[in-house]
Coordinates of C-alpha atoms in Angstrom, one line a residue:
X107 CA 262.0 82.3 196.5
X108 CA 263.4 81.2 199.7
X109 CA 265.3 78.5 198.1
X110 CA 267.0 81.2 195.4
X111 CA 268.0 83.0 198.6
X112 CA 269.9 80.5 200.0
X113 CA 271.5 80.1 197.0
X114 CA 272.5 83.4 196.5
X115 CA 273.8 83.5 200.2
X116 CA 276.4 80.5 199.3
X117 CA 277.3 82.2 196.4
X118 CA 279.2 84.7 198.5
X119 CA 279.6 88.7 198.0
X120 CA 280.5 90.9 195.2
X121 CA 283.5 93.0 194.8
X122 CA 283.6 95.6 198.1
X123 CA 286.2 97.9 197.2
X124 CA 288.3 99.8 194.5
X125 CA 291.7 99.4 193.1
X126 CA 292.7 103.0 194.1
X127 CA 291.3 106.3 193.7
X128 CA 289.2 105.9 190.9
X129 CA 286.0 108.0 189.7
X130 CA 283.3 106.6 187.8
X131 CA 281.5 108.7 185.5
X132 CA 277.8 107.6 185.7
X133 CA 275.1 109.3 182.7
X134 CA 271.5 108.4 183.9
X135 CA 268.4 109.5 182.5
X136 CA 265.9 111.7 184.5
X137 CA 262.6 110.3 185.4
X138 CA 261.3 113.1 187.1
X139 CA 258.3 115.8 185.7
X140 CA 260.1 118.8 187.4
X141 CA 262.7 120.3 189.7
X142 CA 261.2 119.0 192.6
X143 CA 261.4 115.1 191.7
X144 CA 264.5 115.4 189.3
X145 CA 266.7 111.8 189.5
X146 CA 269.7 113.9 190.4
X147 CA 268.7 113.9 193.9
X148 CA 268.5 109.8 194.0
X149 CA 271.7 109.6 192.6
X150 CA 273.5 112.1 194.4
X151 CA 272.3 110.5 197.6
X152 CA 272.7 107.1 196.8
X153 CA 276.5 108.1 195.6
X154 CA 277.5 109.8 198.8
X155 CA 276.3 106.7 200.5
X156 CA 278.4 104.5 198.6
X157 CA 281.5 106.5 198.8
X158 CA 281.3 106.7 202.4
X159 CA 281.6 102.7 202.3
X160 CA 284.1 102.7 199.3
X161 CA 286.7 105.4 200.0
X162 CA 288.6 104.8 197.0
X163 CA 285.8 105.1 194.6
X164 CA 283.9 108.7 193.9
X165 CA 280.8 108.6 191.5
X166 CA 280.4 111.7 189.2
X167 CA 276.6 111.9 188.7
X168 CA 275.5 113.5 185.3
X169 CA 271.6 113.1 185.0
X170 CA 270.2 114.2 181.4
X171 CA 266.7 114.6 180.0
X172 CA 265.2 111.3 178.1
X173 CA 264.9 113.5 175.2
X174 CA 268.4 113.7 174.6
X175 CA 270.4 111.0 177.1
X176 CA 270.5 108.2 174.4
X177 CA 272.3 110.6 171.7
X178 CA 274.3 112.0 174.4
X179 CA 276.0 108.8 175.2
X180 CA 276.3 108.0 171.8
X181 CA 278.3 111.3 170.9
X182 CA 280.4 110.8 174.1
X183 CA 281.2 107.2 172.6
X184 CA 281.9 108.4 169.2
X185 CA 284.3 111.1 170.6
X186 CA 286.5 108.3 172.9
X187 CA 285.0 109.8 176.2
X188 CA 282.4 106.9 177.0
X189 CA 281.0 106.8 180.7
X190 CA 281.9 104.0 182.9
X191 CA 278.1 103.4 183.6
X192 CA 275.2 104.8 181.2
X193 CA 271.7 104.3 182.3
X194 CA 269.7 104.6 179.3
X195 CA 267.3 102.8 176.8
X196 CA 269.3 100.8 174.6
X197 CA 272.7 98.8 175.1
X198 CA 273.0 96.3 172.0
X199 CA 274.6 98.5 169.4
X200 CA 277.5 98.9 172.1
X201 CA 277.7 95.3 172.9
X202 CA 278.1 94.2 169.5
X203 CA 281.0 96.6 169.0
X204 CA 282.5 94.9 172.2
X205 CA 282.6 98.1 174.3
X206 CA 280.8 96.8 177.3
X207 CA 281.5 94.5 180.0
X208 CA 279.2 91.3 180.3
X209 CA 277.0 91.3 183.5
X210 CA 279.0 88.3 184.9
X211 CA 282.5 90.5 184.4
X212 CA 281.0 93.1 187.0
X213 CA 278.1 91.6 188.8
X214 CA 278.4 89.2 191.9
X215 CA 276.8 86.1 191.2
X216 CA 273.8 86.9 193.7
X217 CA 273.0 90.1 191.8
X218 CA 272.9 88.6 188.5
X219 CA 270.7 85.7 189.8
X220 CA 268.2 88.2 191.1
X221 CA 267.1 89.4 187.8
X222 CA 263.7 88.7 186.6
X223 CA 264.4 86.0 184.3
X224 CA 262.2 87.7 181.2
X225 CA 264.3 91.1 181.5
X226 CA 267.8 89.1 181.8
X227 CA 266.9 87.4 178.7
X228 CA 265.8 90.9 177.1
X229 CA 269.4 92.1 178.3
X230 CA 271.6 89.5 175.9
X231 CA 273.1 89.7 172.8
X232 CA 274.1 86.3 171.1
X233 CA 272.9 84.8 174.6
X234 CA 275.2 86.7 176.6
X235 CA 273.8 89.3 179.0
X236 CA 275.2 92.8 178.4
X237 CA 272.1 95.1 179.3
X238 CA 271.4 95.1 183.1
X239 CA 267.7 95.7 183.4
X240 CA 267.3 99.0 185.8
X241 CA 263.7 99.3 186.2
X242 CA 260.5 98.0 184.5
X243 CA 257.0 99.3 183.7
X244 CA 254.2 98.2 181.6
X245 CA 251.9 100.6 179.8
X246 CA 248.1 100.9 180.5
X247 CA 245.2 103.2 179.6
X248 CA 244.4 105.9 181.9
X249 CA 241.0 107.7 182.2
X250 CA 239.8 110.7 184.2
X251 CA 236.7 109.1 185.9
X252 CA 234.9 112.4 186.7
X253 CA 235.3 113.7 183.1
X254 CA 234.0 110.2 182.0
X255 CA 230.9 110.3 184.3
X256 CA 230.4 113.8 183.2
X257 CA 230.2 112.9 179.5
X258 CA 228.3 109.9 180.2
X259 CA 230.7 107.5 179.0
X260 CA 232.1 104.0 180.4
X261 CA 235.6 102.6 179.8
X262 CA 236.2 101.8 176.1
X263 CA 236.5 98.3 175.0
X264 CA 237.3 98.7 171.8
X265 CA 238.6 101.4 169.5
X266 CA 235.1 102.5 168.5
X267 CA 234.7 103.0 171.9
X268 CA 237.8 105.1 172.2
X269 CA 236.7 107.3 169.4
X270 CA 233.1 107.5 170.7
X271 CA 234.1 108.3 174.3
X272 CA 236.5 111.0 173.0
X273 CA 233.7 112.7 171.1
X274 CA 231.5 112.9 173.9
X275 CA 234.4 114.0 175.9
X276 CA 234.9 117.0 173.5
X277 CA 231.2 117.8 173.3
X278 CA 231.5 118.3 177.2
X279 CA 234.1 121.0 177.0
X280 CA 237.3 118.6 177.5
X281 CA 240.2 120.5 176.2
X282 CA 242.1 117.0 175.0
X283 CA 239.7 114.1 174.9
X284 CA 242.7 111.6 174.2
X285 CA 246.3 112.7 174.4
X286 CA 248.5 111.3 171.5
X287 CA 252.2 112.3 172.5
X288 CA 254.0 111.5 169.4
X289 CA 256.6 113.9 170.1
X290 CA 260.5 113.4 170.5
X291 CA 260.5 112.7 174.1
X292 CA 259.1 109.0 174.0
X293 CA 257.2 108.7 170.7
X294 CA 258.7 105.2 170.3
X295 CA 256.7 104.1 173.0
X296 CA 253.5 105.6 172.1
X297 CA 254.0 104.1 168.9
X298 CA 254.7 100.6 169.9
X299 CA 251.5 100.7 172.3
X300 CA 249.2 101.4 169.5
X301 CA 250.8 99.0 166.8
X302 CA 250.5 96.0 169.5
X303 CA 247.0 97.1 170.1
X304 CA 246.1 97.2 166.3
X305 CA 247.8 93.5 166.1
X306 CA 251.4 94.5 165.1
X307 CA 254.4 95.3 166.5
X308 CA 257.9 96.3 165.7
X309 CA 259.0 93.1 164.6
X310 CA 257.9 89.7 162.9
X311 CA 257.5 87.2 165.5
X312 CA 258.3 84.6 162.9
X313 CA 262.1 85.4 162.7
X314 CA 262.1 88.8 164.8
X315 CA 263.2 90.8 161.8
X316 CA 261.8 94.3 161.5
X317 CA 258.2 94.7 160.4
X318 CA 257.6 98.4 161.0
X319 CA 255.7 99.1 157.9
X320 CA 253.2 95.8 158.2
X321 CA 249.8 96.3 156.6
X322 CA 248.5 96.1 160.5
X323 CA 250.6 99.0 161.5
X324 CA 250.1 101.1 158.6
X325 CA 246.0 100.5 159.3
X326 CA 246.7 101.4 163.1
X327 CA 248.3 104.8 161.8
X328 CA 245.8 105.5 159.1
X329 CA 243.0 104.9 162.0
X330 CA 244.8 107.2 164.5
X331 CA 245.2 110.1 161.7
X332 CA 241.6 109.5 160.6
X333 CA 239.3 108.8 163.9
X334 CA 241.6 110.9 166.2
X335 CA 243.5 113.5 164.7
X336 CA 241.4 114.8 162.0
X337 CA 238.6 114.6 164.0
X338 CA 240.3 117.1 166.4
X339 CA 239.9 114.6 169.4
X340 CA 243.7 115.0 170.6
X341 CA 243.6 118.6 171.9
X342 CA 245.2 121.7 170.9
X343 CA 249.1 121.0 170.6
X344 CA 249.8 118.7 167.3
X345 CA 250.7 115.0 168.1
X346 CA 254.2 115.3 166.5
X347 CA 254.6 118.2 169.1
X348 CA 253.2 116.8 172.3
X349 CA 255.9 115.2 174.4
X350 CA 254.7 112.7 177.3
X351 CA 255.6 114.9 179.9
X352 CA 253.5 117.6 179.0
X353 CA 250.6 115.4 178.2
X354 CA 251.0 114.0 182.0
X355 CA 251.0 117.3 183.6
X356 CA 247.7 118.1 181.5
X357 CA 246.2 115.0 182.7
X358 CA 247.3 115.6 186.1
X359 CA 245.2 118.9 185.9
X360 CA 242.1 117.6 184.5
X361 CA 242.3 118.8 181.0
X362 CA 242.7 115.1 179.3
X363 CA 240.1 112.6 179.1
X364 CA 242.5 109.6 178.7
X365 CA 245.7 108.6 177.5
X366 CA 248.7 105.7 178.0
X367 CA 250.6 105.9 180.7
X368 CA 252.9 104.4 183.0
X369 CA 253.0 103.7 186.8
X370 CA 254.4 107.0 187.8
X371 CA 251.5 108.8 186.5
X372 CA 249.4 107.2 189.2
X373 CA 251.5 109.0 191.9
X374 CA 251.0 112.0 190.1
X375 CA 247.4 112.0 189.6
X376 CA 247.1 111.2 193.5
X377 CA 248.8 113.9 194.2
X378 CA 246.8 116.2 192.2
X379 CA 243.4 114.6 193.6
X380 CA 242.5 113.2 189.9
X381 CA 240.5 110.1 190.2
X382 CA 242.0 107.7 187.8
X383 CA 240.7 104.3 186.1
X384 CA 243.3 102.1 184.6
X385 CA 243.1 99.4 182.1
X386 CA 245.1 97.6 179.1
X387 CA 244.5 99.6 176.2
X388 CA 241.5 97.7 174.2
X389 CA 242.4 95.8 171.3
X390 CA 241.2 97.5 167.7
X391 CA 238.1 94.7 167.7
X392 CA 237.9 94.2 171.5
X393 CA 240.0 91.0 171.8
X394 CA 243.1 91.6 174.3
X395 CA 246.4 92.2 173.1
X396 CA 249.5 92.2 174.9
X397 CA 250.5 95.3 176.7
X398 CA 253.7 97.2 176.3
X399 CA 256.4 96.7 178.7
X400 CA 259.5 98.8 179.2
X401 CA 262.9 97.8 180.8
X402 CA 265.3 100.7 181.1
X403 CA 269.0 99.6 181.0
X404 CA 272.0 100.1 182.7
X405 CA 275.5 99.2 181.0
X406 CA 279.1 99.2 182.0
X407 CA 282.0 100.6 179.4
X408 CA 285.4 99.0 179.3
X409 CA 287.0 102.1 178.0
X410 CA 288.6 103.1 181.5
X411 CA 289.2 99.5 182.7
X412 CA 287.3 100.5 185.8
X413 CA 285.4 96.8 185.8
X414 CA 286.0 95.9 189.7
X415 CA 284.8 99.5 190.8
X416 CA 281.9 99.7 188.4
X417 CA 280.9 96.0 189.9
X418 CA 281.2 97.4 193.7
X419 CA 278.8 100.4 192.7
X420 CA 276.0 98.0 190.7
X421 CA 275.9 95.6 193.3
X422 CA 274.9 98.5 195.9
X423 CA 272.6 99.9 193.1
X424 CA 270.9 96.3 193.2
X425 CA 270.5 96.0 196.7
X426 CA 266.6 95.9 197.6
X427 CA 266.5 99.2 199.3
X428 CA 267.9 101.2 196.7
X429 CA 265.8 99.5 194.2
X430 CA 262.8 99.9 196.1
X431 CA 263.8 103.7 197.1
X432 CA 264.1 104.4 193.1
X433 CA 260.9 102.6 192.3
X434 CA 258.6 103.8 195.0
X435 CA 259.4 107.4 194.4
X436 CA 258.3 107.3 190.6
X437 CA 256.1 104.2 190.9
X438 CA 257.8 102.1 188.6
X439 CA 258.2 98.3 189.1
X440 CA 261.5 96.4 190.2
X441 CA 263.6 94.1 188.0
X442 CA 264.7 91.8 190.7
X443 CA 262.6 88.9 192.2
X444 CA 263.4 89.9 195.9
X445 CA 262.4 93.3 195.3
X446 CA 259.1 92.3 193.2
X447 CA 258.4 90.2 196.3
X448 CA 258.9 93.0 198.8
X449 CA 256.8 95.3 197.0
X450 CA 254.0 92.7 196.4
X451 CA 254.0 92.3 200.0
X452 CA 253.8 96.1 200.7
X453 CA 250.0 97.8 201.0
X454 CA 251.9 101.1 199.9
X455 CA 252.4 99.4 196.7
X456 CA 248.6 98.2 196.1
X457 CA 248.1 100.6 193.0
X458 CA 250.7 99.2 191.2
X459 CA 249.4 95.2 191.3
X460 CA 247.5 95.7 187.6
X461 CA 251.0 96.8 186.3
X462 CA 253.0 93.9 187.7
X463 CA 250.1 91.6 186.9
X464 CA 250.3 92.5 182.9
X465 CA 254.1 92.7 183.1
X466 CA 255.1 89.0 182.7
X467 CA 253.1 88.8 179.1
X468 CA 254.0 92.4 178.1
X469 CA 256.1 92.7 175.0
X470 CA 259.2 94.9 175.2
X471 CA 261.2 96.9 172.9
X472 CA 263.7 94.9 170.5
X473 CA 266.7 96.2 172.8
X474 CA 268.9 93.3 171.7
X475 CA 269.3 94.6 168.0
X476 CA 272.3 96.5 167.6
X477 CA 270.0 98.8 165.4
X478 CA 267.5 99.7 168.1
X479 CA 269.2 103.0 169.5
X480 CA 269.2 104.3 166.1
X481 CA 265.8 103.3 165.0
X482 CA 264.1 104.3 168.3
X483 CA 265.8 107.9 167.7
X484 CA 264.4 107.7 164.2
X485 CA 261.0 106.9 165.4
X486 CA 261.2 109.6 168.0
X487 CA 262.0 112.3 165.4
X488 CA 259.6 111.3 162.6
X489 CA 256.4 109.2 163.2
X490 CA 254.6 112.4 164.5
X491 CA 254.7 113.1 160.8
X492 CA 252.5 110.3 160.0
X493 CA 249.3 111.9 161.4
X494 CA 250.1 115.5 160.6
X495 CA 247.8 117.2 157.7
X496 CA 248.6 115.6 154.4
X497 CA 250.8 112.9 156.2
X498 CA 251.3 109.5 154.7
X499 CA 251.5 106.8 157.3
X500 CA 252.5 104.2 155.0
X501 CA 255.1 106.5 153.3
X502 CA 256.3 107.6 156.6
X503 CA 256.6 104.0 158.4
X504 CA 258.0 102.9 155.0
X505 CA 261.0 105.3 155.3
X506 CA 261.5 104.4 158.7
X507 CA 261.2 100.4 157.9
X508 CA 263.7 100.6 155.2
X509 CA 266.1 102.6 157.3
X510 CA 265.8 100.1 160.3
X511 CA 266.4 97.3 158.1
X512 CA 269.5 98.5 156.2
X513 CA 271.0 99.5 159.8
X514 CA 270.5 96.2 161.3
X515 CA 272.0 94.5 158.3
X516 CA 275.2 96.9 158.0
X517 CA 278.6 95.9 159.0

């Protein structure tokens, strides 16, 4: 890291100002769970500080729910009103339409070199980086230690344990033994977690093509439907109607025995006095499977020709202090080498060590695919139908798979 730091220092600084009075439109996703911790506050404070150092540049902050932000940006682009900067879930479709600046067109060399290599690679289309990782996280299985102890069960080691633990929790009066949030907020994430645990995933490792309706994936959803949903172990809200935020709030209020979660949930649980255990979601047969990793992306649109001003702001965004301020607020993982080292050395973040440990081997969304934005939205909108009464997992996954392949291969 010292060598990297010297290299970065020698590389010089990025752009330090604008070319006149320019207003940059920033659309970003909200990472908060309520009015008290909305991301507006972070971005507004950051923008004010940046503007004080760059009097020729203003930042127009527009923070939107994760439920709609990807769709909202797509609509803005479609109408010819692309933001200058978007912080959302996917970038590849815009890159392949030649709507984005490349990373080296807007970032200083030190900033671009500081990204974790795994994440820089995930931000590339045809070996050119367009997607700028903003935050990272990994998904682990959370369980309420108090509820588990009361029900006389221990942390699960395979899927059979997950079912029997959930049954014991239900018999002991737990409202939601295991939450399965397949509602529109982040169903694509919950889906991928279970697919990986079942030995599958969204793509075929051999050629990186979509493999959404593979035999393993169908069997995974058949298992979820038969063993959890139909046995009424997933609580009073149907999985297709249950959003991640609602499930997290129920967990921190002591109503949920276990669910898949990201690091932010640790902070929320601690605030509410919930004693939490965390572990990678066991594989179907108990053998370890890759955890799901997530990188949310920033991208710079070319439409308004504000590359210099965008670069100045993004270099500021990725300074260690600003990165750690954001990830520290939401218990997420930084995307740069220097900020990761600072976090690892700070005892305030010791609870995140397990997440940092699994991140290097975690599998990410197929964000480099042009079609991923639309496919992700399709999964959000429809995957919950696979576990509804009368639902057919093979049919639902098959339809999503056919549409994904058609979208990816279309011109």
